[in-house]
JSON list of C-alpha atoms in Angstrom, two decimals:
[
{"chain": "A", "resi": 1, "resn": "UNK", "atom": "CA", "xyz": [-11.90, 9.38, -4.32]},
{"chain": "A", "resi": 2, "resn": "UNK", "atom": "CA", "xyz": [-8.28, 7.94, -5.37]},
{"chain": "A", "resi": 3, "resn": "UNK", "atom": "CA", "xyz": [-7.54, 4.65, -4.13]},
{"chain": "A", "resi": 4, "resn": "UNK", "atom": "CA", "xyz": [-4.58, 1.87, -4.66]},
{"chain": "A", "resi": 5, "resn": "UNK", "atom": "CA", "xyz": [-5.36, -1.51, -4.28]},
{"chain": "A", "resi": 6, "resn": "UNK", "atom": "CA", "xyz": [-2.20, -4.13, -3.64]},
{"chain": "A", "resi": 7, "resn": "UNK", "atom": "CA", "xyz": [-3.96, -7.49, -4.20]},
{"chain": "A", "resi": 8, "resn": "UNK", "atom": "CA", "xyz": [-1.59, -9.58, -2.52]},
{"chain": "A", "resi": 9, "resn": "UNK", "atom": "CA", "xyz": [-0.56, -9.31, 1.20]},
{"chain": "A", "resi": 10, "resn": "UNK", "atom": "CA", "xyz": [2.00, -12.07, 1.63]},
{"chain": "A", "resi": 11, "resn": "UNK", "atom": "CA", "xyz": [4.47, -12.74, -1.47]},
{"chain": "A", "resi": 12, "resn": "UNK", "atom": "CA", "xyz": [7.13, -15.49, -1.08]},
{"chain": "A", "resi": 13, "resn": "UNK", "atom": "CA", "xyz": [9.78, -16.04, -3.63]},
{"chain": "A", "resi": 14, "resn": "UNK", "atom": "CA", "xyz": [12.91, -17.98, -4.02]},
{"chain": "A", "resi": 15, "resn": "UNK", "atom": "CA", "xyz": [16.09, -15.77, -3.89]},
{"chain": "A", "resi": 16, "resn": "UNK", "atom": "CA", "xyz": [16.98, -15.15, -7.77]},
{"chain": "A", "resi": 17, "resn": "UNK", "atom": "CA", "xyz": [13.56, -15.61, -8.58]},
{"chain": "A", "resi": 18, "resn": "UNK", "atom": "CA", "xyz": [12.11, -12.50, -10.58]},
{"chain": "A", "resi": 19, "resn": "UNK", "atom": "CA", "xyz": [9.42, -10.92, -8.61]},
{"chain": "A", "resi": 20, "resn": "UNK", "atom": "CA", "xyz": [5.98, -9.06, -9.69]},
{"chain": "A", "resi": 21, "resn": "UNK", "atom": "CA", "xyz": [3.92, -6.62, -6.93]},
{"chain": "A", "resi": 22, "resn": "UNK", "atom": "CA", "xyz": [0.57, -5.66, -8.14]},
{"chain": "A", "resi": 23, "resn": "UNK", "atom": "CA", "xyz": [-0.53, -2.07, -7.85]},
{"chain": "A", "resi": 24, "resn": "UNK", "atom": "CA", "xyz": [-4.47, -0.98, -9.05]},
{"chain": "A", "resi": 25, "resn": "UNK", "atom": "CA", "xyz": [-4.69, 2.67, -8.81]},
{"chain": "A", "resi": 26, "resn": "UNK", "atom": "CA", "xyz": [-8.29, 4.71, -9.32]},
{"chain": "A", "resi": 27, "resn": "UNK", "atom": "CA", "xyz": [-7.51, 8.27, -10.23]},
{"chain": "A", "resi": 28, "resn": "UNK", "atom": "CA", "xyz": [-9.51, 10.39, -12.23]},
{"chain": "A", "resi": 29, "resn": "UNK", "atom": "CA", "xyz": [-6.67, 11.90, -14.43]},
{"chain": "A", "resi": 30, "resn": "UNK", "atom": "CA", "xyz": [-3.28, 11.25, -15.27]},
{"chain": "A", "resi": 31, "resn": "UNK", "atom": "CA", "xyz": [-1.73, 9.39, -12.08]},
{"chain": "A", "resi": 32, "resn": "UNK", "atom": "CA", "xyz": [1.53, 10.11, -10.47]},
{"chain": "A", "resi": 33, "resn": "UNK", "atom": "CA", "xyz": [2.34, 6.84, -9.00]},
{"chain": "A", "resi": 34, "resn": "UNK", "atom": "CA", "xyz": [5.15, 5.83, -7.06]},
{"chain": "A", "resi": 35, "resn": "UNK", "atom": "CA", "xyz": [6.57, 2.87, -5.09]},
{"chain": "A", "resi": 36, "resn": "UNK", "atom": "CA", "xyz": [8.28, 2.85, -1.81]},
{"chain": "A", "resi": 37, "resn": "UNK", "atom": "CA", "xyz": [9.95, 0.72, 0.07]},
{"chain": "A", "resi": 38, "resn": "UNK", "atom": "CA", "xyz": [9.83, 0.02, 4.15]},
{"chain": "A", "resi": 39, "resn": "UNK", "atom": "CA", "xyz": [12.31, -2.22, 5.63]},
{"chain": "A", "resi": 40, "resn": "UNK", "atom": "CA", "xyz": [11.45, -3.88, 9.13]},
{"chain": "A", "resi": 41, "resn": "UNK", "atom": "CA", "xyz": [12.12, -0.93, 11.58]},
{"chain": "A", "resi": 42, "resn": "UNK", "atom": "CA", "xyz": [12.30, 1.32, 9.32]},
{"chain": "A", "resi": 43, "resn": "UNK", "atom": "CA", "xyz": [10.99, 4.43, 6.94]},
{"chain": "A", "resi": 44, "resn": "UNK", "atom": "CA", "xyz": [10.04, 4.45, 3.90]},
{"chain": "A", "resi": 45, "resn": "UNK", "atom": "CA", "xyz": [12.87, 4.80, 0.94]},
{"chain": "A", "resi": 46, "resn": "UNK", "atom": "CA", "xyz": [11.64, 5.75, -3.02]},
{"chain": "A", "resi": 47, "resn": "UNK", "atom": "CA", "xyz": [12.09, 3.37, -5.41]},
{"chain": "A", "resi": 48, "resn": "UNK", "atom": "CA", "xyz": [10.78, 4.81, -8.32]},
{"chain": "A", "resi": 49, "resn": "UNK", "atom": "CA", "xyz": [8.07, 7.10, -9.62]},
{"chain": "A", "resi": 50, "resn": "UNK", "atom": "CA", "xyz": [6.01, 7.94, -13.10]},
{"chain": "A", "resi": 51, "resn": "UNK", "atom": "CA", "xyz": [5.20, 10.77, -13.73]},
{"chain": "A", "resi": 52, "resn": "UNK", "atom": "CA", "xyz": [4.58, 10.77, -17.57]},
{"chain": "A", "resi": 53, "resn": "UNK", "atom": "CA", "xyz": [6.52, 9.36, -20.68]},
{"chain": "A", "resi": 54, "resn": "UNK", "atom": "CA", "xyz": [7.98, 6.31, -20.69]},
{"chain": "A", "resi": 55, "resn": "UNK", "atom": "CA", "xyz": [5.92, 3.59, -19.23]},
{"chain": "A", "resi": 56, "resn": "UNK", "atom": "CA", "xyz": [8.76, 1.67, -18.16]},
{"chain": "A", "resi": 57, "resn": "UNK", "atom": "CA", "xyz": [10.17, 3.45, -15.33]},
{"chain": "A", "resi": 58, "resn": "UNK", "atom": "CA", "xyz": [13.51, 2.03, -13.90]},
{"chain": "A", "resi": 59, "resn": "UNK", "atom": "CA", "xyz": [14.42, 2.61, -10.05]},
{"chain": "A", "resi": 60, "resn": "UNK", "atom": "CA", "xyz": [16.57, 1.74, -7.48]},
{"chain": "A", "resi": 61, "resn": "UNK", "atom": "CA", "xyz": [17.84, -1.48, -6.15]},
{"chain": "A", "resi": 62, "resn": "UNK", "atom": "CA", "xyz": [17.21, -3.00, -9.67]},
{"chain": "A", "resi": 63, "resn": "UNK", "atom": "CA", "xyz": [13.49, -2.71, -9.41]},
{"chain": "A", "resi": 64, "resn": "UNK", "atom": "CA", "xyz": [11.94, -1.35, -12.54]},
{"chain": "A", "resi": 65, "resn": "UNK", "atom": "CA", "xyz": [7.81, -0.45, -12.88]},
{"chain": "A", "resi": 66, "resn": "UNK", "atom": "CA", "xyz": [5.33, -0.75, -15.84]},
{"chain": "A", "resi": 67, "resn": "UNK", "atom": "CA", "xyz": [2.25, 1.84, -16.45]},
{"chain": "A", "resi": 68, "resn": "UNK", "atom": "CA", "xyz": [-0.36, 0.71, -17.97]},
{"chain": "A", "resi": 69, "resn": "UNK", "atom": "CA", "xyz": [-3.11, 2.83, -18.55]},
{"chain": "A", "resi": 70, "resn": "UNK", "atom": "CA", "xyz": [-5.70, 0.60, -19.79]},
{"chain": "A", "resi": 71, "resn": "UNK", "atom": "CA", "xyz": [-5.49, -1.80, -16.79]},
{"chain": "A", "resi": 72, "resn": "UNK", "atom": "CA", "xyz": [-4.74, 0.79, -14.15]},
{"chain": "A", "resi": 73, "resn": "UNK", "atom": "CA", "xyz": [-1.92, -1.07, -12.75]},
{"chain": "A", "resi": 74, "resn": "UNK", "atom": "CA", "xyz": [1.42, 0.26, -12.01]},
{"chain": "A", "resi": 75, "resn": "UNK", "atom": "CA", "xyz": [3.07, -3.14, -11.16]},
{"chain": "A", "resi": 76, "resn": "UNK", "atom": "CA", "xyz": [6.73, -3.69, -9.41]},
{"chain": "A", "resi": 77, "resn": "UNK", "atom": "CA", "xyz": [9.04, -6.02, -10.56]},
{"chain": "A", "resi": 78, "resn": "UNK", "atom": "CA", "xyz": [12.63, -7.62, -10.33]},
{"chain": "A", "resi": 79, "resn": "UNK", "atom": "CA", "xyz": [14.10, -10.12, -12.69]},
{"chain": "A", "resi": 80, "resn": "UNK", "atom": "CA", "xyz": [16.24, -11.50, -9.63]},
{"chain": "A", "resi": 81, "resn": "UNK", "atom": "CA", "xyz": [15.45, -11.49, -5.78]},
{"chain": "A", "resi": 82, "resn": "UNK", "atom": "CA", "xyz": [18.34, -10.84, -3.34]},
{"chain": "A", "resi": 83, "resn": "UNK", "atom": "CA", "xyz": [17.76, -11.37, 0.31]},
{"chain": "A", "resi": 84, "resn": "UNK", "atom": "CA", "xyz": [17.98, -8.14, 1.10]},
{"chain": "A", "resi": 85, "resn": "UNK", "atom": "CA", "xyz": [15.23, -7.30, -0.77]},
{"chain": "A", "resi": 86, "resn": "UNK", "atom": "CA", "xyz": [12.69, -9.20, 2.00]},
{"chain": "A", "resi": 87, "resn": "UNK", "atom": "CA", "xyz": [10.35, -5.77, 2.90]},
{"chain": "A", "resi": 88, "resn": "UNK", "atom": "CA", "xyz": [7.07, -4.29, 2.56]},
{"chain": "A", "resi": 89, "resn": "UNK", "atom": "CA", "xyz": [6.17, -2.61, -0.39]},
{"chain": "A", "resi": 90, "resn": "UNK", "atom": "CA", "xyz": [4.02, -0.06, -0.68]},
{"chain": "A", "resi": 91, "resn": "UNK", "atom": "CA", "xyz": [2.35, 1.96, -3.88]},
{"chain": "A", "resi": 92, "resn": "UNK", "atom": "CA", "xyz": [0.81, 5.47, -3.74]},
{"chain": "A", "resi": 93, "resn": "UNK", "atom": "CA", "xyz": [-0.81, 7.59, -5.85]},
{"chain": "A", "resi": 94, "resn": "UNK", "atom": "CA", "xyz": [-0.19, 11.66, -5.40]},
{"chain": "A", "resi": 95, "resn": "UNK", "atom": "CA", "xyz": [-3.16, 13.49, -5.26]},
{"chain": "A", "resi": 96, "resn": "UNK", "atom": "CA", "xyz": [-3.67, 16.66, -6.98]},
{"chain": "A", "resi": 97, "resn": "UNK", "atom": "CA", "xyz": [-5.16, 18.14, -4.05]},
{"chain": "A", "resi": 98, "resn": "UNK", "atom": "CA", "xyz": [-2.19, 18.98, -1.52]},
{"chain": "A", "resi": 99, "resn": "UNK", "atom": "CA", "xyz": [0.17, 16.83, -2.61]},
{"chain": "A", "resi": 100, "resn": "UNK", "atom": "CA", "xyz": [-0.71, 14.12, -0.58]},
{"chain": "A", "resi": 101, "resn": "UNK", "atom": "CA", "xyz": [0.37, 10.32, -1.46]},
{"chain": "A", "resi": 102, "resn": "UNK", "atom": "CA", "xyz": [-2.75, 7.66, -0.72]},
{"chain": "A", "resi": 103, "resn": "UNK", "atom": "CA", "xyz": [-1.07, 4.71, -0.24]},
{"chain": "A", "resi": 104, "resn": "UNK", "atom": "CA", "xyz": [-2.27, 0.76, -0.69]},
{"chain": "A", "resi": 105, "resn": "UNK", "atom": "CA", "xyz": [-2.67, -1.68, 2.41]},
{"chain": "A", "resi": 106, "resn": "UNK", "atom": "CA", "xyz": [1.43, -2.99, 1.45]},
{"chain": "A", "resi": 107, "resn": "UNK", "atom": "CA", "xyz": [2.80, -6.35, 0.29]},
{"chain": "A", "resi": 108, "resn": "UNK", "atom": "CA", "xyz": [5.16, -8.23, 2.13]},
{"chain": "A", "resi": 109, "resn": "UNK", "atom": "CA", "xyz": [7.92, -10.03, 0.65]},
{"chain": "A", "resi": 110, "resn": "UNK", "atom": "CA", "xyz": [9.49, -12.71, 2.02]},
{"chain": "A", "resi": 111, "resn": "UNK", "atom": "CA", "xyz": [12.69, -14.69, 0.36]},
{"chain": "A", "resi": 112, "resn": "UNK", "atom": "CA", "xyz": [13.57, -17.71, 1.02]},
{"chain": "A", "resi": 113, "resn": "UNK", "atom": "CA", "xyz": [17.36, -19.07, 0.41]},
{"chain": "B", "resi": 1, "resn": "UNK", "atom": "CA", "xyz": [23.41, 14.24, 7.17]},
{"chain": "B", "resi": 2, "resn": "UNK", "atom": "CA", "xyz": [20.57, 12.71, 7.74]},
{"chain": "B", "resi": 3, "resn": "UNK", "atom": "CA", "xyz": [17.47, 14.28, 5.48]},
{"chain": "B", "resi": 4, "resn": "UNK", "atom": "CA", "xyz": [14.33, 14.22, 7.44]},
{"chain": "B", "resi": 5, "resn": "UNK", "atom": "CA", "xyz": [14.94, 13.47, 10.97]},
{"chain": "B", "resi": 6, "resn": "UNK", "atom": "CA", "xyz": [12.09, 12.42, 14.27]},
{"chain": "B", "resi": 7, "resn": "UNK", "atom": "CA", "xyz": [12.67, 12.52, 17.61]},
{"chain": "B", "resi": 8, "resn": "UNK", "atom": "CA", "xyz": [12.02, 10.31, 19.28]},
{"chain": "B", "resi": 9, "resn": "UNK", "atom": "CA", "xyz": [12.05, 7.14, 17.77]},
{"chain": "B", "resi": 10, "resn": "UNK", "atom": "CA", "xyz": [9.92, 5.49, 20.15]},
{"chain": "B", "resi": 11, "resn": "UNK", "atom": "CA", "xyz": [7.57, 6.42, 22.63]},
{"chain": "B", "resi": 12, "resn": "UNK", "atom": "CA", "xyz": [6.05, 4.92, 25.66]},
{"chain": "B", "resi": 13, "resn": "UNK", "atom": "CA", "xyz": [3.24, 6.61, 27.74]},
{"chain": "B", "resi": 14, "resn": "UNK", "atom": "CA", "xyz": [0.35, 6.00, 29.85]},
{"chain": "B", "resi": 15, "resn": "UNK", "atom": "CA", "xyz": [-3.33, 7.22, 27.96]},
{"chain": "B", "resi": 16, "resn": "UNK", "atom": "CA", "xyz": [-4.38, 11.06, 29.11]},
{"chain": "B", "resi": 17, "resn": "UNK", "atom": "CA", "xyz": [-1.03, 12.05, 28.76]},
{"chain": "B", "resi": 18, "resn": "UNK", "atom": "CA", "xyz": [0.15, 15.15, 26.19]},
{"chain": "B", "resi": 19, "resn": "UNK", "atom": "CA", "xyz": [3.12, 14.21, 24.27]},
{"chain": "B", "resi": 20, "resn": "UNK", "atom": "CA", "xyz": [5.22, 15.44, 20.88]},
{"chain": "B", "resi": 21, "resn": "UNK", "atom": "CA", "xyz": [7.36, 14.67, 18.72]},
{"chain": "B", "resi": 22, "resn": "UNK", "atom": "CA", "xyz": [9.59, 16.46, 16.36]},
{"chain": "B", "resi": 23, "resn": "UNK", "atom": "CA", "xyz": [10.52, 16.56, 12.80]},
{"chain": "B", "resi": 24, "resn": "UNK", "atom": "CA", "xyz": [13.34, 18.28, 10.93]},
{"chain": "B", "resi": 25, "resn": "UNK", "atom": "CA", "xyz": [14.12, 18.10, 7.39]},
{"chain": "B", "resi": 26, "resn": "UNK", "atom": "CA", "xyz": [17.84, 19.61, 6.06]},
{"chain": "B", "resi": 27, "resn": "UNK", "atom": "CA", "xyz": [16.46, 19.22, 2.48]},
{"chain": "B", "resi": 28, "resn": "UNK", "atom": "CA", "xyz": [15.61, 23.16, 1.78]},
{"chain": "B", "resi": 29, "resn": "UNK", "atom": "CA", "xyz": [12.01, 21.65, 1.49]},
{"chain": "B", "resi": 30, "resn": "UNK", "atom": "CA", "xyz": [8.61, 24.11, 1.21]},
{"chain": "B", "resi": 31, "resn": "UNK", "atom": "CA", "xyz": [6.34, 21.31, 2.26]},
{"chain": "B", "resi": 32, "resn": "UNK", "atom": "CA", "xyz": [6.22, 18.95, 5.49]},
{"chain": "B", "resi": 33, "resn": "UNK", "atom": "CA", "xyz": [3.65, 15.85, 6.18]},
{"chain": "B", "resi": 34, "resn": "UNK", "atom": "CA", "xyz": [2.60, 13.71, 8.97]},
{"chain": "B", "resi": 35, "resn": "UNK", "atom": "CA", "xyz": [1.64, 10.60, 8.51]},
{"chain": "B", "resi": 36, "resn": "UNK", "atom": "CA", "xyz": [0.59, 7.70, 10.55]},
{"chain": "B", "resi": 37, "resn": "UNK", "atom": "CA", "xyz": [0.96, 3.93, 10.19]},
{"chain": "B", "resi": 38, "resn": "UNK", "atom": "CA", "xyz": [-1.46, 2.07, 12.11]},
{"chain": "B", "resi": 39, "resn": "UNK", "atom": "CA", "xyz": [-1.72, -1.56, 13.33]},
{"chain": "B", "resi": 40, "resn": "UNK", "atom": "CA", "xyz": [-1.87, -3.36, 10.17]},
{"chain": "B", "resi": 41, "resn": "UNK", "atom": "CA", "xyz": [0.96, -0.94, 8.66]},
{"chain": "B", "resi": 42, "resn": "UNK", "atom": "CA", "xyz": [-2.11, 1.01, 6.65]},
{"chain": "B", "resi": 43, "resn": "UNK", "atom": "CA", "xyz": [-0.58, 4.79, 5.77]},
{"chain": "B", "resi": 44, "resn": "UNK", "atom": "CA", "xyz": [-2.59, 7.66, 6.06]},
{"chain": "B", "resi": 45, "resn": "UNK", "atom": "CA", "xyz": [-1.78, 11.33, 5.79]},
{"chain": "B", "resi": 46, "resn": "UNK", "atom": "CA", "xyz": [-2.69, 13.50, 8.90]},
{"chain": "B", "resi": 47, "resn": "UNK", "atom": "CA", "xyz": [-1.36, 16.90, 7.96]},
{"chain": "B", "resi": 48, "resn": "UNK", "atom": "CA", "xyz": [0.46, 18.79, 5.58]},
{"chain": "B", "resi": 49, "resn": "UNK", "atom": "CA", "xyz": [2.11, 22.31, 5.75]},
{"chain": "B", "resi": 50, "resn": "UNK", "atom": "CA", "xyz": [3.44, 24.40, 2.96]},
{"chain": "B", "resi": 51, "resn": "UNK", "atom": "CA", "xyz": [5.84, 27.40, 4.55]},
{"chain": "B", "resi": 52, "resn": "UNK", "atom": "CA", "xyz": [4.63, 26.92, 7.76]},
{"chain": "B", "resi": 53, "resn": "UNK", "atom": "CA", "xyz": [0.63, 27.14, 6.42]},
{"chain": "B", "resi": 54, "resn": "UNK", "atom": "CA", "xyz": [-1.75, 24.35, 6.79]},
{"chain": "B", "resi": 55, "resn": "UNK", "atom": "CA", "xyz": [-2.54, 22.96, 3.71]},
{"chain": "B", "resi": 56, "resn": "UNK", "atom": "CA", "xyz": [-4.16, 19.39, 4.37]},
{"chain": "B", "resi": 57, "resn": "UNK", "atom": "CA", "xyz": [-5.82, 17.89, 7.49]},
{"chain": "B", "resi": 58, "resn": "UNK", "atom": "CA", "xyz": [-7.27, 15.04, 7.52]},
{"chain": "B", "resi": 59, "resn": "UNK", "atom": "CA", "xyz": [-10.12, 14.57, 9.58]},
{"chain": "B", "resi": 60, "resn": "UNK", "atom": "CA", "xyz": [-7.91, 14.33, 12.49]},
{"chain": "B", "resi": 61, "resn": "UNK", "atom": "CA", "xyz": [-9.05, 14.75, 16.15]},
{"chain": "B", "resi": 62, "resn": "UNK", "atom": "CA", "xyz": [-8.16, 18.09, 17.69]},
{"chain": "B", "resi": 63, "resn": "UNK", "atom": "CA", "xyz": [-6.17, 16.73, 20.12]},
{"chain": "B", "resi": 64, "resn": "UNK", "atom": "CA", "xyz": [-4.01, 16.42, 17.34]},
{"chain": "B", "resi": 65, "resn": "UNK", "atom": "CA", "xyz": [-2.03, 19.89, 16.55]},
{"chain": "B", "resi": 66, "resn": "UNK", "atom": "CA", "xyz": [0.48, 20.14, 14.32]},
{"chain": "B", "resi": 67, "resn": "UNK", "atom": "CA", "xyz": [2.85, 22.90, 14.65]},
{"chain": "B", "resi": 68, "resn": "UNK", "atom": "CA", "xyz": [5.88, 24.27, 12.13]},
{"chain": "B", "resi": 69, "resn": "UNK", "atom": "CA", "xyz": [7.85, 26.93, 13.74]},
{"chain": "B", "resi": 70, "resn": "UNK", "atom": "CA", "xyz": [9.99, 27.28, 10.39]},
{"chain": "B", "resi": 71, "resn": "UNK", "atom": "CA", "xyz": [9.72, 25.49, 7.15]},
{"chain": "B", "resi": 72, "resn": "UNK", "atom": "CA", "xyz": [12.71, 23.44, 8.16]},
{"chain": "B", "resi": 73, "resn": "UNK", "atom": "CA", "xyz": [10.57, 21.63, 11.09]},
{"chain": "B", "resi": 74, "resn": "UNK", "atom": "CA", "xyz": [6.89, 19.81, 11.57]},
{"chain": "B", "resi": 75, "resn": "UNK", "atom": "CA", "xyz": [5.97, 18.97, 14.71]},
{"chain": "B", "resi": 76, "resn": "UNK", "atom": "CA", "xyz": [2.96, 16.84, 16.45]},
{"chain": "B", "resi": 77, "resn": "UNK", "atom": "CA", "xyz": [1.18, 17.49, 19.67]},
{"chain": "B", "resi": 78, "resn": "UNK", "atom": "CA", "xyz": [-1.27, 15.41, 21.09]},
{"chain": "B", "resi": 79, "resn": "UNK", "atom": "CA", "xyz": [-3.23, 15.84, 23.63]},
{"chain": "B", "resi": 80, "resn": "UNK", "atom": "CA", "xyz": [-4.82, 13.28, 26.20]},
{"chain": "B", "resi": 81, "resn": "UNK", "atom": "CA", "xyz": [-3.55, 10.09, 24.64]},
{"chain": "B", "resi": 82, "resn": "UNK", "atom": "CA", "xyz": [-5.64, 7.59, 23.92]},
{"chain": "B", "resi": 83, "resn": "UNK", "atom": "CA", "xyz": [-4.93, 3.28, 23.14]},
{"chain": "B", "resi": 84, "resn": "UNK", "atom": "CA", "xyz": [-5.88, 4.03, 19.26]},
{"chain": "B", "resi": 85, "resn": "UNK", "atom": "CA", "xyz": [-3.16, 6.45, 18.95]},
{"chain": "B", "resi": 86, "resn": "UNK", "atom": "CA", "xyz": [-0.84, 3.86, 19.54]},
{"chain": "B", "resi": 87, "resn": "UNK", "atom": "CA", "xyz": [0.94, 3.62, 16.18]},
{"chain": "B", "resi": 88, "resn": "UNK", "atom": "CA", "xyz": [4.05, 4.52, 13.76]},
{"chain": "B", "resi": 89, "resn": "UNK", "atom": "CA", "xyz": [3.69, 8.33, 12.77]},
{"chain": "B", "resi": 90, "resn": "UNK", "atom": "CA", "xyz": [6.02, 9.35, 9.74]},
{"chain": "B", "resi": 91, "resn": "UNK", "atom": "CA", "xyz": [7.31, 12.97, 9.03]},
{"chain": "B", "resi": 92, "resn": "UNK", "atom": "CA", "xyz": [7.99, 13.38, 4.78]},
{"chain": "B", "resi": 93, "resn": "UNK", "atom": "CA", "xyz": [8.65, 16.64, 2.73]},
{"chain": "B", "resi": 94, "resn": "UNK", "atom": "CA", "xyz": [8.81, 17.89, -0.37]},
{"chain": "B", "resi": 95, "resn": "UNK", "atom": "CA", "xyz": [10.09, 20.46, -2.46]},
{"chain": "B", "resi": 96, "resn": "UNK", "atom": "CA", "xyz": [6.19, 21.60, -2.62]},
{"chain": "B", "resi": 97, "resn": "UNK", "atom": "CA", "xyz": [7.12, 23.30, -6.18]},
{"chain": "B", "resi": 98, "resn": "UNK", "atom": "CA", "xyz": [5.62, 20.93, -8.24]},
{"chain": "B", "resi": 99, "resn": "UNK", "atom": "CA", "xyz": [2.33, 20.43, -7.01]},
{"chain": "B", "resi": 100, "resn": "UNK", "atom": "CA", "xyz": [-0.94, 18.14, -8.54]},
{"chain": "B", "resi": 101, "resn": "UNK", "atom": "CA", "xyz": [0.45, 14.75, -6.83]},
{"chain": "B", "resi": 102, "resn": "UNK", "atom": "CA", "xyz": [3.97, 14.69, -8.37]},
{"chain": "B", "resi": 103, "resn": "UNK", "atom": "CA", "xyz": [6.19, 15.90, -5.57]},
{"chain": "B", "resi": 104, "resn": "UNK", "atom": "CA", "xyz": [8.49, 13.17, -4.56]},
{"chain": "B", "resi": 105, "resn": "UNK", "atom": "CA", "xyz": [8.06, 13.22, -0.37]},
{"chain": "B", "resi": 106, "resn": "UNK", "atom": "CA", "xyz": [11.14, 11.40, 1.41]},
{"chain": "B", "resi": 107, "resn": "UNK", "atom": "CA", "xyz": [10.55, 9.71, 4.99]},
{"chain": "B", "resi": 108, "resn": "UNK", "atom": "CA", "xyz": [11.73, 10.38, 8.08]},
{"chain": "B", "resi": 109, "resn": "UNK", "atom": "CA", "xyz": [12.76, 6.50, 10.19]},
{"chain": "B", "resi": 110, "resn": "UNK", "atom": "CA", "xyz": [9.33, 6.92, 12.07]},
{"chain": "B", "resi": 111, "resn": "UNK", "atom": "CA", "xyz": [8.30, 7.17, 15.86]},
{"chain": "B", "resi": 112, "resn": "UNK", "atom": "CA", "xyz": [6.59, 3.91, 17.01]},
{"chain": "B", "resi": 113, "resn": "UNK", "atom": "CA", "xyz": [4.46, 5.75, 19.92]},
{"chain": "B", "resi": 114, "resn": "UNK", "atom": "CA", "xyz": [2.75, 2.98, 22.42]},
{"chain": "B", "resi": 115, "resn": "UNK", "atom": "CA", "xyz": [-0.05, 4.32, 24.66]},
{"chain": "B", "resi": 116, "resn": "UNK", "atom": "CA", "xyz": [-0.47, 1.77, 27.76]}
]
């Protein structure tokens, strides 16, 4: 069965600090990843997705995402943290079957000023 | 003009109660999910409808029914509440075109239910 694995639970970085979320995906065939965003209180909001081609995917926010195959990892980053930015993070994987996103267990960033 | 909308946004009730909530999505959308988000903020899907057909469900209890009058709205029965229901359920859709995993779903803000 697919499953995403986000290693670290608790992230804490210094505000215009760059910033790296690991994401392990295990998926049978080519993944469609993605990476969401969920601000306290709130729903979840895109960042960015891969669906093929460039491994480099950029997004919203500044956030940009790396695919790479060989490691299974579809890792978030940011070259500078803003405040704002303090969330959880969450990766999925679609499945083929129904659509349906299987999500990690989240990270949590916190920033500190 | 909000996209995917729930109502309500929280909800407080005693267990053995029936309760639902609603979803609506302005997005001209084929597909609708609902998800829940439990205690330690782990997502799992529930349900998923395509044109107002049931395409997914997740080994969810039957007091659980899902029900889309239109293609436009998902919503969520459930039946005799119980203390593990207590959680955040999210409504998503998707243009349910694509198919195989790549259809982007956008979130509704969530209904934090609490069972007492």
């Amino acid at each position: 069965a697919q499953s995403v694995t986000q290693p670290d639970i608790h992230i804490t970085v210094s505000e215009g600090a760059s910033l790296e979320l690991r994401c392990n995906y295990s998926y049978g065939a080519t993944p469609y990843l993605f990476w969401y965003v969920q601000s306290p209180g709130q729903g979840l909001q895109l960042l960015l997705k891969y669906f093929s081609g460039d491994t480099l995917v950029q997004g919203i926010k500044g956030f940009e995402a790396e695919f790479k195959r060989s490691q299974s990892s579809f890792n978030l980053r940011k070259p500078s943290v803003h405040w704002s930015d303090a969330a959880e993070y969450f990766c999925a994987v679609g499945e083929w079957t129904g659509n349906k996103l299987v999500f990690g267990a989240g990270t949590i960033l916190r920033v500190k000023s | 003009d909000t996209a995917v909308s729930q109502t309500p946004k929280y909800l407080v009730t005693q267990m053995g109660n029936d309760k639902s909530i609603k979803c609506e999505q302005n997005l001209g959308h084929d597909t609708m999910y609902w998800y829940k988000q439990d205690s330690k903020k782990f997502l799992k899907i529930m349900f998923s409808y395509n044109n107002k057909e049931l395409i997914i469900n997740e080994t969810v209890p039957n007091r659980f029914s899902p029900k889309s009058p239109d293609k436009a709205h998902l919503n969520l029965h459930i039946n005799s509440l119980e203390l593990g229901d207590s959680a955040v359920y999210f409504c998503a859709s998707s243009r349910g075109t694509s198919g195989g995993g790549s259809d982007t779903q956008y979130f509704g803000p969530g209904t934090r239910l609490t069972v007492l």
